[in-house]
Amino acid sequence: MGNALVVRKDRLPQSQKMQRAAQYVRMSTDYQQYSIENQAAAIATYAQLHQLTIVRTYRDEGRSGLKIKNRQGLTELLTDVRSGRVDFGHLLVFDVSRWGRFQDVDESAHYEFICREAGVKVAYCAEQFDNDNSLLSSIIKNIKRVMAAEFSRELSGKVHAAAMRLARLGFKMGGPAPFGLERHVLGNGHRPGGSLQAGERKYLSTDRVKLAPGAKEQVEVVRWIFREYLRGATQRAIARELNERGVPSIEGHSWSRSGISNLLRQEAYIGTAIYNRGTKKLGSKRKQNPKELWIRSEGAFESIIDSDVFVRTRKALEERCVRIPEDEMLLRLRKVLMKKGKLSADIIKETPGLPSIATYLKHFGTVRDLYRLIGYTGKQGYWDKLDAYKRWVHFQLGNAARLKETFERSGMSASIDASNVCLRIEDTVSICFQIARWRMHVGRPIRWTIARRARRPKGWVVAARLGEKNAAILDYVLMPSTSLSFEGQLFWFSERSRASQRIERFDTFEELSRVLLRRVSNTLVPPRTKRAK
């Protein structure tokens, strides 16, 4: 049992893999009986009895078993197994449910099959059957998977019923407090137990949480917002004044029109607690519930806004909010198109009587779908550029994945941030991927441009340089991110200025990858100084 949770990265010959094992341990919350340590102890006992050496640990702590999303340990395990880089022949798991309590029982079977197909045998150390792929073990495993899924469904129903009961008593059931209010912990006998800051949770499961007026300054801001709106100020004007005064919102960000609108609709300010507006069970998409299913508890806590003020505010909101049917929204947009001859987000925003562009997108999807419904093709060149941009982003994400595998084969950890198309090595070095576009102007040499990013992490920039008319890849260029520290939206370079701007050229991505691997390795592991003779 002494080798539980020990991680070793020794690489041994293929013939010795079957004497080595990895373990996968998972716990969804901090309150479960089967902690990571208890699982590891049972796995270590099994390994000792079967003369196996645990050489690697994959772990997920505080992760739900309903989905594989955000389970870094399981994802890393499957990635290693698929790549063929594993140096173990057994995978030890506490029981069948540790794979996950997937609602589709075939999902956990699929992950086990991936391991078995790669030559890794899966053993369930706390189960009363041998996972030998026999008919009996297959039947028992499937029953266990169904039981794991059903356990989640039953537990979800029990938790929801308990939450509904507590909500009827006026207690706060999860989520942050609205601006101007704070969460207070109540112990046994409803004894006050202090307040909770943002992100904090109650310590005891028997404690309860209720809302209460927050900081005096925030309470005054809430009352001021209601007064200003009843005096005729718009939500946008209120947000602008709060930002000019430097008053942060509940998230610490600047105020917006939608933020003010949501605040003015919060019944919590008159002491009413509302629960079950929407449900999101077992990892499914959140859906809105009809009002008859809402749990309302009036007078649940001290109010900071008079009921009369709130009623008048709600009436004013309804009078100012004009709801337009979808066919009328399209008709008005067609009239604007006939008058202007074109459409854009700015035109929609500045035209009185039109809903906002966000409202249009909420009802009709993308801008292209919206324009298609009213028979407007727009500038075809714009759509072509948008499609090309999406293709190149997908292409660069593929290059990032290829480079990620290169670093992982060298024993380094790597992760991809798809939002920035960046690769992070050992959580230290960043490599961002971009496109260098071909530009030609009369009387000037051919140049290339790279779009400037305001939040580019420090490290390296890999750019695929496009050829004539940006139709195909010409080659690849590599530069430190500091080379792009400049003013303006675009960084320009030509073949003549490339060397002076510290931009290196490579014919193939493989050649660039080898050079980048060597340089990043030298950065992470400084060369040893030679000993004096």
Short mmCIF file of C-alpha atoms in Angstrom, two decimals:
data_model
loop_
_atom_site.label_atom_id
_atom_site.label_comp_id
_atom_site.label_asym_id
_atom_site.label_seq_id
_atom_site.Cartn_x
_atom_site.Cartn_y
_atom_site.Cartn_z
CA MET A 1 0.00 0.00 0.00
CA GLY A 2 2.99 2.24 0.19
CA ASN A 3 2.97 2.99 -3.51
CA ALA A 4 -0.51 4.55 -3.57
CA LEU A 5 -0.67 7.86 -5.46
CA VAL A 6 3.01 7.59 -6.46
CA VAL A 7 3.76 8.99 -9.90
CA ARG A 8 6.73 7.60 -11.80
CA LYS A 9 7.65 8.38 -15.39
CA ASP A 10 10.23 5.67 -15.99
CA ARG A 11 10.02 4.21 -19.47
CA LEU A 12 10.66 0.46 -19.62
CA PRO A 13 10.74 -2.00 -22.53
CA GLN A 14 7.43 -3.24 -23.92
CA SER A 15 7.95 -6.70 -22.43
CA GLN A 16 7.78 -5.30 -18.88
CA LYS A 17 4.60 -3.24 -19.31
CA MET A 18 2.38 -5.95 -17.89
CA GLN A 19 4.13 -5.68 -14.52
CA ARG A 20 3.29 -1.98 -14.34
CA ALA A 21 -0.04 -0.25 -13.75
CA ALA A 22 -1.63 3.18 -13.69
CA GLN A 23 -4.52 4.14 -11.45
CA TYR A 24 -7.48 6.42 -12.08
CA VAL A 25 -9.20 7.95 -9.05
CA ARG A 26 -12.14 10.37 -9.00
CA MET A 27 -14.22 12.08 -6.35
CA SER A 28 -17.00 14.52 -7.23
CA THR A 29 -17.24 16.44 -3.91
CA ASP A 30 -15.27 16.93 -0.70
CA TYR A 31 -18.00 15.24 1.35
CA GLN A 32 -18.00 11.78 -0.15
CA GLN A 33 -17.23 8.68 1.84
CA TYR A 34 -14.88 7.27 -0.78
CA SER A 35 -12.14 9.87 -0.81
CA ILE A 36 -9.18 9.85 -3.16
CA GLU A 37 -7.03 8.38 -0.39
CA ASN A 38 -9.48 5.53 0.33
CA GLN A 39 -9.65 4.64 -3.36
CA ALA A 40 -5.86 4.71 -3.63
CA ALA A 41 -5.50 2.45 -0.59
CA ALA A 42 -7.85 -0.17 -2.08
CA ILE A 43 -6.08 0.06 -5.43
CA ALA A 44 -2.67 -0.30 -3.77
CA THR A 45 -3.83 -3.45 -1.96
CA TYR A 46 -5.04 -4.92 -5.24
CA ALA A 47 -1.73 -4.04 -6.92
CA GLN A 48 0.25 -5.69 -4.14
CA LEU A 49 -1.81 -8.89 -4.33
CA HIS A 50 -1.35 -9.10 -8.09
CA GLN A 51 2.34 -8.07 -8.00
CA LEU A 52 1.81 -4.87 -9.96
CA THR A 53 3.77 -1.64 -9.57
CA ILE A 54 1.79 1.60 -9.75
CA VAL A 55 3.79 3.96 -11.94
CA ARG A 56 1.28 6.66 -12.78
CA THR A 57 -1.80 8.32 -11.29
CA TYR A 58 -4.60 10.07 -13.13
CA ARG A 59 -6.93 11.90 -10.78
CA ASP A 60 -10.02 14.11 -10.85
CA GLU A 61 -10.93 15.79 -7.58
CA GLY A 62 -14.20 17.65 -7.10
CA ARG A 63 -15.41 16.66 -10.60
CA SER A 64 -18.89 15.42 -11.43
CA GLY A 65 -19.15 12.02 -13.07
CA LEU A 66 -22.02 13.03 -15.35
CA LYS A 67 -19.81 14.31 -18.19
CA ILE A 68 -16.20 14.02 -19.29
CA LYS A 69 -16.01 17.80 -19.70
CA ASN A 70 -13.53 19.45 -17.27
CA ARG A 71 -12.24 16.04 -16.12
CA GLN A 72 -8.59 16.66 -16.87
CA GLY A 73 -7.39 13.39 -15.37
CA LEU A 74 -9.63 11.15 -17.48
CA THR A 75 -8.98 13.24 -20.59
CA GLU A 76 -5.22 12.97 -20.06
CA LEU A 77 -5.52 9.20 -19.53
CA LEU A 78 -7.44 8.67 -22.77
CA THR A 79 -5.05 10.94 -24.68
CA ASP A 80 -2.04 8.96 -23.45
CA VAL A 81 -3.68 5.63 -24.25
CA ARG A 82 -4.69 6.72 -27.76
CA SER A 83 -1.19 8.03 -28.49
CA GLY A 84 0.44 4.71 -27.61
CA ARG A 85 2.90 6.40 -25.23
CA VAL A 86 1.80 4.54 -22.11
CA ASP A 87 4.43 2.49 -20.26
CA PHE A 88 1.96 0.37 -18.29
CA GLY A 89 -0.21 -2.62 -19.14
CA HIS A 90 -2.92 -2.33 -16.47
CA LEU A 91 -5.32 0.42 -15.43
CA LEU A 92 -6.65 0.08 -11.89
CA VAL A 93 -9.98 1.71 -11.03
CA PHE A 94 -11.80 1.53 -7.69
CA ASP A 95 -15.18 0.49 -9.14
CA VAL A 96 -17.28 0.80 -12.30
CA SER A 97 -18.87 4.10 -11.21
CA ARG A 98 -15.46 5.84 -11.04
CA TRP A 99 -15.47 6.08 -14.85
CA GLY A 100 -18.53 8.24 -14.36
CA ARG A 101 -22.24 8.13 -13.74
CA PHE A 102 -22.99 8.82 -17.40
CA GLN A 103 -26.66 8.90 -18.33
CA ASP A 104 -25.70 7.08 -21.53
CA VAL A 105 -24.32 3.84 -20.08
CA ASP A 106 -22.43 3.11 -23.31
CA GLU A 107 -20.12 6.06 -22.67
CA SER A 108 -18.14 4.45 -19.84
CA ALA A 109 -18.03 1.19 -21.84
CA HIS A 110 -16.55 3.18 -24.73
CA TYR A 111 -13.71 4.53 -22.57
CA GLU A 112 -12.92 1.06 -21.27
CA PHE A 113 -12.87 -0.24 -24.85
CA ILE A 114 -10.34 2.45 -25.83
CA CYS A 115 -7.99 1.18 -23.13
CA ARG A 116 -8.52 -2.47 -23.99
CA GLU A 117 -7.97 -1.83 -27.70
CA ALA A 118 -4.61 -0.19 -26.85
CA GLY A 119 -3.53 -3.29 -24.90
CA VAL A 120 -4.26 -1.86 -21.43
CA LYS A 121 -6.26 -4.16 -19.17
CA VAL A 122 -8.81 -2.48 -16.89
CA ALA A 123 -9.34 -3.90 -13.39
CA TYR A 124 -12.02 -2.80 -10.89
CA CYS A 125 -10.36 -3.30 -7.53
CA ALA A 126 -13.40 -3.02 -5.24
CA GLU A 127 -15.81 -5.06 -7.36
CA GLN A 128 -16.63 -8.71 -6.66
CA PHE A 129 -15.99 -9.91 -10.20
CA ASP A 130 -12.99 -10.24 -12.50
CA ASN A 131 -13.04 -8.00 -15.54
CA ASP A 132 -12.04 -10.84 -17.86
CA ASN A 133 -14.41 -9.98 -20.74
CA SER A 134 -16.49 -13.06 -19.99
CA LEU A 135 -20.26 -13.13 -20.45
CA LEU A 136 -20.84 -12.88 -16.68
CA SER A 137 -18.51 -9.90 -16.21
CA SER A 138 -20.07 -8.12 -19.21
CA ILE A 139 -23.56 -8.53 -17.75
CA ILE A 140 -22.50 -7.38 -14.28
CA LYS A 141 -20.61 -4.36 -15.66
CA ASN A 142 -23.63 -3.24 -17.66
CA ILE A 143 -25.86 -3.58 -14.59
CA LYS A 144 -23.36 -1.58 -12.56
CA ARG A 145 -23.31 1.16 -15.20
CA VAL A 146 -27.10 1.34 -15.21
CA MET A 147 -27.08 1.47 -11.40
CA ALA A 148 -24.53 4.31 -11.44
CA ALA A 149 -26.69 6.32 -13.86
CA GLU A 150 -29.85 5.60 -11.85
CA PHE A 151 -28.09 6.63 -8.64
CA SER A 152 -27.47 10.07 -10.14
CA ARG A 153 -31.09 10.38 -11.25
CA GLU A 154 -32.45 9.38 -7.84
CA LEU A 155 -30.01 11.62 -6.01
CA SER A 156 -30.88 14.54 -8.30
CA GLY A 157 -34.58 14.08 -7.54
CA LYS A 158 -33.98 13.93 -3.78
CA VAL A 159 -31.72 16.98 -3.79
CA HIS A 160 -34.23 18.95 -5.87
CA ALA A 161 -37.12 18.03 -3.55
CA ALA A 162 -35.11 19.11 -0.49
CA ALA A 163 -34.14 22.36 -2.18
CA MET A 164 -37.79 23.11 -3.00
CA ARG A 165 -38.77 22.54 0.62
CA LEU A 166 -36.04 24.86 1.92
CA ALA A 167 -36.85 27.48 -0.71
CA ARG A 168 -40.45 27.60 0.53
CA LEU A 169 -39.00 28.58 3.92
CA GLY A 170 -37.20 31.52 2.33
CA PHE A 171 -33.65 30.16 2.32
CA LYS A 172 -31.18 31.01 -0.45
CA MET A 173 -30.49 27.94 -2.59
CA GLY A 174 -27.15 28.57 -4.27
CA GLY A 175 -25.98 31.32 -6.57
CA PRO A 176 -24.52 34.75 -5.80
CA ALA A 177 -26.40 37.50 -4.00
CA PRO A 178 -27.73 40.41 -6.06
CA PHE A 179 -25.96 43.75 -5.87
CA GLY A 180 -26.72 45.43 -2.51
CA LEU A 181 -27.52 42.15 -0.75
CA GLU A 182 -25.33 39.55 0.91
CA ARG A 183 -25.65 35.95 2.05
CA HIS A 184 -25.86 35.25 5.78
CA VAL A 185 -25.25 31.82 7.31
CA LEU A 186 -27.76 30.54 9.87
CA GLY A 187 -26.75 27.67 12.15
CA ASN A 188 -28.90 25.35 14.28
CA GLY A 189 -31.84 27.22 15.75
CA HIS A 190 -31.31 29.92 13.05
CA ARG A 191 -28.42 31.38 15.00
CA PRO A 192 -26.46 33.94 12.91
CA GLY A 193 -23.14 32.57 11.70
CA GLY A 194 -21.65 35.45 9.73
CA SER A 195 -21.78 36.45 6.07
CA LEU A 196 -20.38 34.71 2.98
CA GLN A 197 -18.21 36.53 0.47
CA ALA A 198 -18.42 35.90 -3.26
CA GLY A 199 -17.32 32.33 -4.04
CA GLU A 200 -17.47 31.16 -0.40
CA ARG A 201 -19.65 28.25 0.70
CA LYS A 202 -21.20 27.35 4.02
CA TYR A 203 -19.04 25.01 6.11
CA LEU A 204 -21.72 22.64 7.50
CA SER A 205 -24.38 20.93 5.43
CA THR A 206 -26.89 21.57 8.24
CA ASP A 207 -26.38 25.34 8.00
CA ARG A 208 -28.80 27.48 6.00
CA VAL A 209 -28.29 30.66 3.98
CA LYS A 210 -30.55 33.72 3.78
CA LEU A 211 -30.21 37.05 2.04
CA ALA A 212 -29.85 40.28 3.98
CA PRO A 213 -29.04 43.92 3.17
CA GLY A 214 -25.38 44.30 2.22
CA ALA A 215 -22.93 47.16 2.50
CA LYS A 216 -24.56 50.53 3.15
CA GLU A 217 -22.91 52.07 0.09
CA GLN A 218 -24.34 49.39 -2.23
CA VAL A 219 -27.80 49.65 -0.67
CA GLU A 220 -27.78 53.41 -1.36
CA VAL A 221 -26.74 52.76 -4.98
CA VAL A 222 -29.69 50.37 -5.45
CA ARG A 223 -32.14 52.92 -4.05
CA TRP A 224 -30.62 55.65 -6.23
CA ILE A 225 -31.05 53.48 -9.37
CA PHE A 226 -34.76 52.96 -8.63
CA ARG A 227 -35.29 56.68 -7.95
CA GLU A 228 -33.51 57.74 -11.15
CA TYR A 229 -35.48 55.32 -13.28
CA LEU A 230 -38.81 56.52 -11.88
CA ARG A 231 -37.70 60.09 -12.61
CA GLY A 232 -37.40 59.18 -16.27
CA ALA A 233 -33.71 58.32 -16.70
CA THR A 234 -32.98 55.53 -19.18
CA GLN A 235 -31.19 52.37 -18.17
CA ARG A 236 -28.28 53.27 -20.44
CA ALA A 237 -27.99 56.74 -18.85
CA ILE A 238 -28.01 55.24 -15.35
CA ALA A 239 -25.26 52.78 -16.31
CA ARG A 240 -23.17 55.55 -17.86
CA GLU A 241 -23.40 57.74 -14.74
CA LEU A 242 -22.45 54.85 -12.45
CA ASN A 243 -19.42 54.13 -14.62
CA GLU A 244 -18.40 57.79 -14.59
CA ARG A 245 -18.64 57.79 -10.80
CA GLY A 246 -16.46 54.66 -10.64
CA VAL A 247 -19.08 52.46 -8.98
CA PRO A 248 -18.29 48.79 -9.76
CA SER A 249 -21.01 46.24 -10.47
CA ILE A 250 -21.42 43.00 -8.52
CA GLU A 251 -18.78 41.31 -10.72
CA GLY A 252 -16.43 44.27 -10.36
CA HIS A 253 -16.95 45.25 -14.00
CA SER A 254 -18.55 48.33 -15.56
CA TRP A 255 -22.32 48.70 -15.64
CA SER A 256 -24.38 48.02 -18.78
CA ARG A 257 -27.95 48.68 -19.86
CA SER A 258 -28.85 45.01 -19.41
CA GLY A 259 -27.28 45.00 -15.93
CA ILE A 260 -29.50 47.89 -14.84
CA SER A 261 -32.53 46.22 -16.41
CA ASN A 262 -31.90 43.00 -14.47
CA LEU A 263 -31.39 44.91 -11.22
CA LEU A 264 -34.70 46.77 -11.59
CA ARG A 265 -36.52 43.43 -11.95
CA GLN A 266 -35.03 41.79 -8.84
CA GLU A 267 -37.85 40.98 -6.41
CA ALA A 268 -35.19 40.16 -3.82
CA TYR A 269 -35.02 43.91 -3.08
CA ILE A 270 -38.55 43.74 -1.60
CA GLY A 271 -37.68 40.65 0.47
CA THR A 272 -39.14 38.03 -1.90
CA ALA A 273 -37.15 34.85 -2.50
CA ILE A 274 -37.80 33.07 -5.82
CA TYR A 275 -36.55 29.60 -6.69
CA ASN A 276 -36.98 27.10 -9.54
CA ARG A 277 -37.18 29.65 -12.35
CA GLY A 278 -35.13 27.24 -14.41
CA THR A 279 -33.77 23.72 -14.14
CA LYS A 280 -30.59 22.07 -15.34
CA LYS A 281 -30.66 18.44 -14.31
CA LEU A 282 -27.93 15.87 -14.84
CA GLY A 283 -25.76 18.07 -17.03
CA SER A 284 -28.53 18.85 -19.55
CA LYS A 285 -29.13 22.30 -21.00
CA ARG A 286 -30.86 24.75 -18.71
CA LYS A 287 -34.53 25.32 -19.48
CA GLN A 288 -36.94 27.95 -18.19
CA ASN A 289 -39.84 26.78 -16.04
CA PRO A 290 -43.36 28.24 -16.28
CA LYS A 291 -44.23 30.69 -13.53
CA GLU A 292 -46.65 28.28 -11.88
CA LEU A 293 -43.66 26.08 -10.98
CA TRP A 294 -41.71 28.91 -9.33
CA ILE A 295 -41.30 28.79 -5.57
CA ARG A 296 -42.06 32.23 -4.12
CA SER A 297 -41.48 33.18 -0.49
CA GLU A 298 -42.61 36.73 0.25
CA GLY A 299 -41.17 38.52 3.25
CA ALA A 300 -38.35 35.98 3.50
CA PHE A 301 -35.83 38.64 4.56
CA GLU A 302 -35.49 42.38 5.12
CA SER A 303 -36.30 44.51 2.08
CA ILE A 304 -34.27 47.52 0.93
CA ILE A 305 -36.86 48.87 -1.56
CA ASP A 306 -40.47 49.77 -0.71
CA SER A 307 -43.08 47.58 -2.37
CA ASP A 308 -44.81 50.66 -3.82
CA VAL A 309 -41.56 51.80 -5.47
CA PHE A 310 -40.97 48.35 -6.93
CA VAL A 311 -44.53 48.09 -8.30
CA ARG A 312 -44.27 51.50 -9.98
CA THR A 313 -40.86 50.55 -11.42
CA ARG A 314 -42.22 47.31 -12.87
CA LYS A 315 -45.12 49.17 -14.45
CA ALA A 316 -42.72 51.69 -15.99
CA LEU A 317 -40.57 48.88 -17.36
CA GLU A 318 -43.57 47.22 -19.00
CA GLU A 319 -44.71 50.50 -20.54
CA ARG A 320 -41.27 51.24 -21.99
CA CYS A 321 -40.71 47.70 -23.23
CA VAL A 322 -42.48 47.25 -26.56
CA ARG A 323 -42.71 43.61 -27.63
CA ILE A 324 -42.79 43.21 -31.39
CA PRO A 325 -43.79 39.98 -33.19
CA GLU A 326 -41.05 38.39 -35.28
CA ASP A 327 -42.80 39.09 -38.59
CA GLU A 328 -43.09 42.77 -37.62
CA MET A 329 -39.38 42.84 -36.70
CA LEU A 330 -38.51 41.57 -40.18
CA LEU A 331 -40.94 43.97 -41.85
CA ARG A 332 -39.40 46.99 -40.14
CA LEU A 333 -35.91 45.82 -41.10
CA ARG A 334 -36.98 45.48 -44.76
CA LYS A 335 -38.28 49.06 -44.73
CA VAL A 336 -34.93 50.28 -43.39
CA LEU A 337 -33.13 48.32 -46.10
CA MET A 338 -35.31 49.89 -48.83
CA LYS A 339 -34.61 53.35 -47.42
CA LYS A 340 -30.86 52.98 -46.76
CA GLY A 341 -29.99 50.55 -49.53
CA LYS A 342 -27.80 48.56 -47.14
CA LEU A 343 -27.73 47.23 -43.59
CA SER A 344 -25.18 47.02 -40.79
CA ALA A 345 -25.10 46.69 -37.02
CA ASP A 346 -24.62 50.46 -36.71
CA ILE A 347 -27.61 51.20 -38.94
CA ILE A 348 -29.82 48.87 -36.90
CA LYS A 349 -28.57 50.43 -33.67
CA GLU A 350 -29.17 54.04 -34.80
CA THR A 351 -32.60 53.53 -36.39
CA PRO A 352 -35.51 54.45 -34.07
CA GLY A 353 -38.21 51.80 -33.78
CA LEU A 354 -35.90 48.87 -34.51
CA PRO A 355 -34.99 46.28 -31.87
CA SER A 356 -31.33 45.99 -30.98
CA ILE A 357 -29.01 43.79 -33.00
CA ALA A 358 -28.77 41.49 -29.95
CA THR A 359 -32.57 41.03 -30.01
CA TYR A 360 -32.49 40.20 -33.71
CA LEU A 361 -29.75 37.62 -33.17
CA LYS A 362 -31.64 36.11 -30.25
CA HIS A 363 -34.69 35.54 -32.47
CA PHE A 364 -33.09 34.69 -35.81
CA GLY A 365 -29.60 33.32 -35.08
CA THR A 366 -26.70 34.74 -37.08
CA VAL A 367 -26.56 38.01 -39.04
CA ARG A 368 -26.35 36.00 -42.26
CA ASP A 369 -29.57 34.13 -41.39
CA LEU A 370 -31.28 37.43 -40.53
CA TYR A 371 -30.29 39.02 -43.84
CA ARG A 372 -31.34 35.92 -45.77
CA LEU A 373 -34.86 36.10 -44.28
CA ILE A 374 -35.39 39.61 -45.69
CA GLY A 375 -33.71 38.86 -49.02
CA TYR A 376 -30.55 40.90 -48.42
CA THR A 377 -27.29 39.32 -49.55
CA GLY A 378 -25.06 42.10 -48.23
CA LYS A 379 -21.52 42.42 -49.48
CA GLN A 380 -20.53 39.01 -50.77
CA GLY A 381 -16.89 39.87 -50.21
CA TYR A 382 -17.55 40.23 -46.49
CA TRP A 383 -19.09 36.75 -46.22
CA ASP A 384 -16.25 35.27 -48.29
CA LYS A 385 -13.70 36.85 -45.94
CA LEU A 386 -15.62 35.58 -42.91
CA ASP A 387 -15.69 32.03 -44.29
CA ALA A 388 -11.99 32.21 -45.13
CA TYR A 389 -11.21 33.47 -41.63
CA LYS A 390 -13.05 30.52 -40.08
CA ARG A 391 -11.18 28.09 -42.32
CA TRP A 392 -7.78 29.53 -41.37
CA VAL A 393 -8.64 29.49 -37.64
CA HIS A 394 -9.57 25.81 -37.95
CA PHE A 395 -6.31 25.20 -39.84
CA GLN A 396 -4.22 26.88 -37.14
CA LEU A 397 -5.97 24.95 -34.38
CA GLY A 398 -4.88 21.83 -36.23
CA ASN A 399 -1.28 23.08 -36.25
CA ALA A 400 -1.54 23.80 -32.53
CA ALA A 401 -2.72 20.22 -31.93
CA ARG A 402 0.20 18.85 -33.98
CA LEU A 403 2.70 20.92 -32.03
CA LYS A 404 1.05 19.89 -28.75
CA GLU A 405 1.69 16.24 -29.60
CA THR A 406 5.32 17.06 -30.43
CA PHE A 407 5.91 18.58 -27.00
CA GLU A 408 4.04 15.81 -25.18
CA ARG A 409 6.16 13.17 -26.92
CA SER A 410 9.16 14.98 -25.43
CA GLY A 411 7.70 14.65 -21.92
CA MET A 412 6.35 18.18 -21.57
CA SER A 413 2.76 19.08 -20.69
CA ALA A 414 0.85 21.24 -23.14
CA SER A 415 -2.66 22.67 -23.39
CA ILE A 416 -4.53 24.58 -26.10
CA ASP A 417 -6.55 27.74 -25.53
CA ALA A 418 -8.92 27.64 -28.50
CA SER A 419 -10.28 31.15 -27.86
CA ASN A 420 -6.83 32.68 -28.50
CA VAL A 421 -5.46 29.86 -30.69
CA CYS A 422 -2.52 29.60 -28.29
CA LEU A 423 -0.51 26.67 -26.97
CA ARG A 424 0.69 26.75 -23.37
CA ILE A 425 3.79 24.65 -22.54
CA GLU A 426 4.40 23.57 -18.92
CA ASP A 427 2.15 26.49 -17.93
CA THR A 428 5.17 28.73 -18.63
CA VAL A 429 5.73 29.37 -22.34
CA SER A 430 2.98 30.49 -24.75
CA ILE A 431 2.95 29.89 -28.51
CA CYS A 432 0.25 31.78 -30.44
CA PHE A 433 -0.83 30.89 -33.98
CA GLN A 434 -1.84 33.50 -36.53
CA ILE A 435 -2.10 34.18 -40.26
CA ALA A 436 0.26 36.51 -42.19
CA ARG A 437 -1.85 37.86 -45.06
CA TRP A 438 -0.47 38.76 -48.50
CA ARG A 439 -0.72 42.46 -49.40
CA MET A 440 0.18 44.18 -52.67
CA HIS A 441 0.10 47.92 -53.36
CA VAL A 442 1.13 49.66 -56.58
CA GLY A 443 4.70 50.94 -56.41
CA ARG A 444 5.54 49.00 -53.25
CA PRO A 445 7.08 45.59 -52.61
CA ILE A 446 4.82 42.75 -51.51
CA ARG A 447 4.21 42.82 -47.78
CA TRP A 448 2.38 40.71 -45.20
CA THR A 449 0.25 41.75 -42.24
CA ILE A 450 -0.47 40.08 -38.90
CA ALA A 451 -3.44 41.25 -36.85
CA ARG A 452 -2.48 42.78 -33.54
CA ARG A 453 -3.94 41.20 -30.40
CA ALA A 454 -4.35 43.38 -27.36
CA ARG A 455 -4.01 40.49 -24.90
CA ARG A 456 -1.35 38.39 -26.55
CA PRO A 457 0.58 36.37 -23.93
CA LYS A 458 4.36 36.63 -23.97
CA GLY A 459 6.24 33.94 -25.81
CA TRP A 460 6.35 33.02 -29.50
CA VAL A 461 4.15 33.71 -32.51
CA VAL A 462 3.84 31.15 -35.31
CA ALA A 463 2.29 32.59 -38.47
CA ALA A 464 1.29 30.74 -41.62
CA ARG A 465 2.34 33.10 -44.42
CA LEU A 466 -0.09 33.16 -47.32
CA GLY A 467 0.87 33.40 -50.95
CA GLU A 468 -0.54 35.48 -53.79
CA LYS A 469 -4.13 36.66 -53.20
CA ASN A 470 -4.13 34.71 -49.92
CA ALA A 471 -5.13 31.53 -51.73
CA ALA A 472 -2.67 29.06 -50.19
CA ILE A 473 0.12 28.62 -47.62
CA LEU A 474 3.47 29.97 -48.82
CA ASP A 475 5.61 29.07 -45.79
CA TYR A 476 5.77 29.60 -42.02
CA VAL A 477 7.37 32.37 -39.99
CA LEU A 478 8.38 32.44 -36.33
CA MET A 479 8.99 35.47 -34.14
CA PRO A 480 9.01 36.40 -30.45
CA SER A 481 5.81 38.06 -29.31
CA THR A 482 7.80 41.17 -28.38
CA SER A 483 8.34 41.79 -32.09
CA LEU A 484 4.63 42.59 -32.34
CA SER A 485 4.72 45.27 -29.64
CA PHE A 486 3.65 48.20 -31.78
CA GLU A 487 0.92 50.76 -32.28
CA GLY A 488 -1.93 50.14 -34.69
CA GLN A 489 -4.14 47.22 -35.62
CA LEU A 490 -1.77 45.55 -38.10
CA PHE A 491 1.89 44.56 -38.04
CA TRP A 492 3.53 44.90 -41.47
CA PHE A 493 6.65 43.17 -42.78
CA SER A 494 8.25 42.41 -46.12
CA GLU A 495 10.79 39.84 -47.20
CA ARG A 496 13.46 42.55 -47.07
CA SER A 497 12.56 43.71 -43.54
CA ARG A 498 12.03 40.22 -42.15
CA ALA A 499 15.55 39.75 -40.75
CA SER A 500 15.67 43.16 -39.05
CA GLN A 501 12.32 42.41 -37.38
CA ARG A 502 13.61 39.07 -35.99
CA ILE A 503 11.27 36.99 -38.16
CA GLU A 504 12.51 33.54 -39.18
CA ARG A 505 11.23 31.62 -42.19
CA PHE A 506 10.60 27.86 -42.53
CA ASP A 507 9.51 25.87 -45.58
CA THR A 508 7.47 23.34 -43.60
CA PHE A 509 5.65 23.24 -40.31
CA GLU A 510 7.68 20.17 -39.27
CA GLU A 511 10.93 22.12 -39.64
CA LEU A 512 9.52 24.97 -37.57
CA SER A 513 8.30 22.51 -34.91
CA ARG A 514 11.79 21.00 -34.46
CA VAL A 515 13.37 24.43 -33.99
CA LEU A 516 10.62 25.59 -31.63
CA LEU A 517 10.87 22.40 -29.56
CA ARG A 518 14.61 22.89 -29.09
CA ARG A 519 14.26 26.55 -28.10
CA VAL A 520 11.41 26.02 -25.67
CA SER A 521 13.29 23.10 -24.10
CA ASN A 522 16.34 25.32 -23.60
CA THR A 523 14.12 27.98 -22.06
CA LEU A 524 12.53 25.58 -19.58
CA VAL A 525 15.76 23.69 -18.78
CA PRO A 526 18.73 26.09 -18.72
CA PRO A 527 21.99 24.53 -19.94
CA ARG A 528 24.35 23.38 -17.19
CA THR A 529 27.51 25.37 -16.69
CA LYS A 530 30.68 23.52 -17.52
CA ARG A 531 32.86 22.50 -14.60
CA ALA A 532 36.26 24.11 -14.40
CA LYS A 533 39.05 21.71 -15.26
#
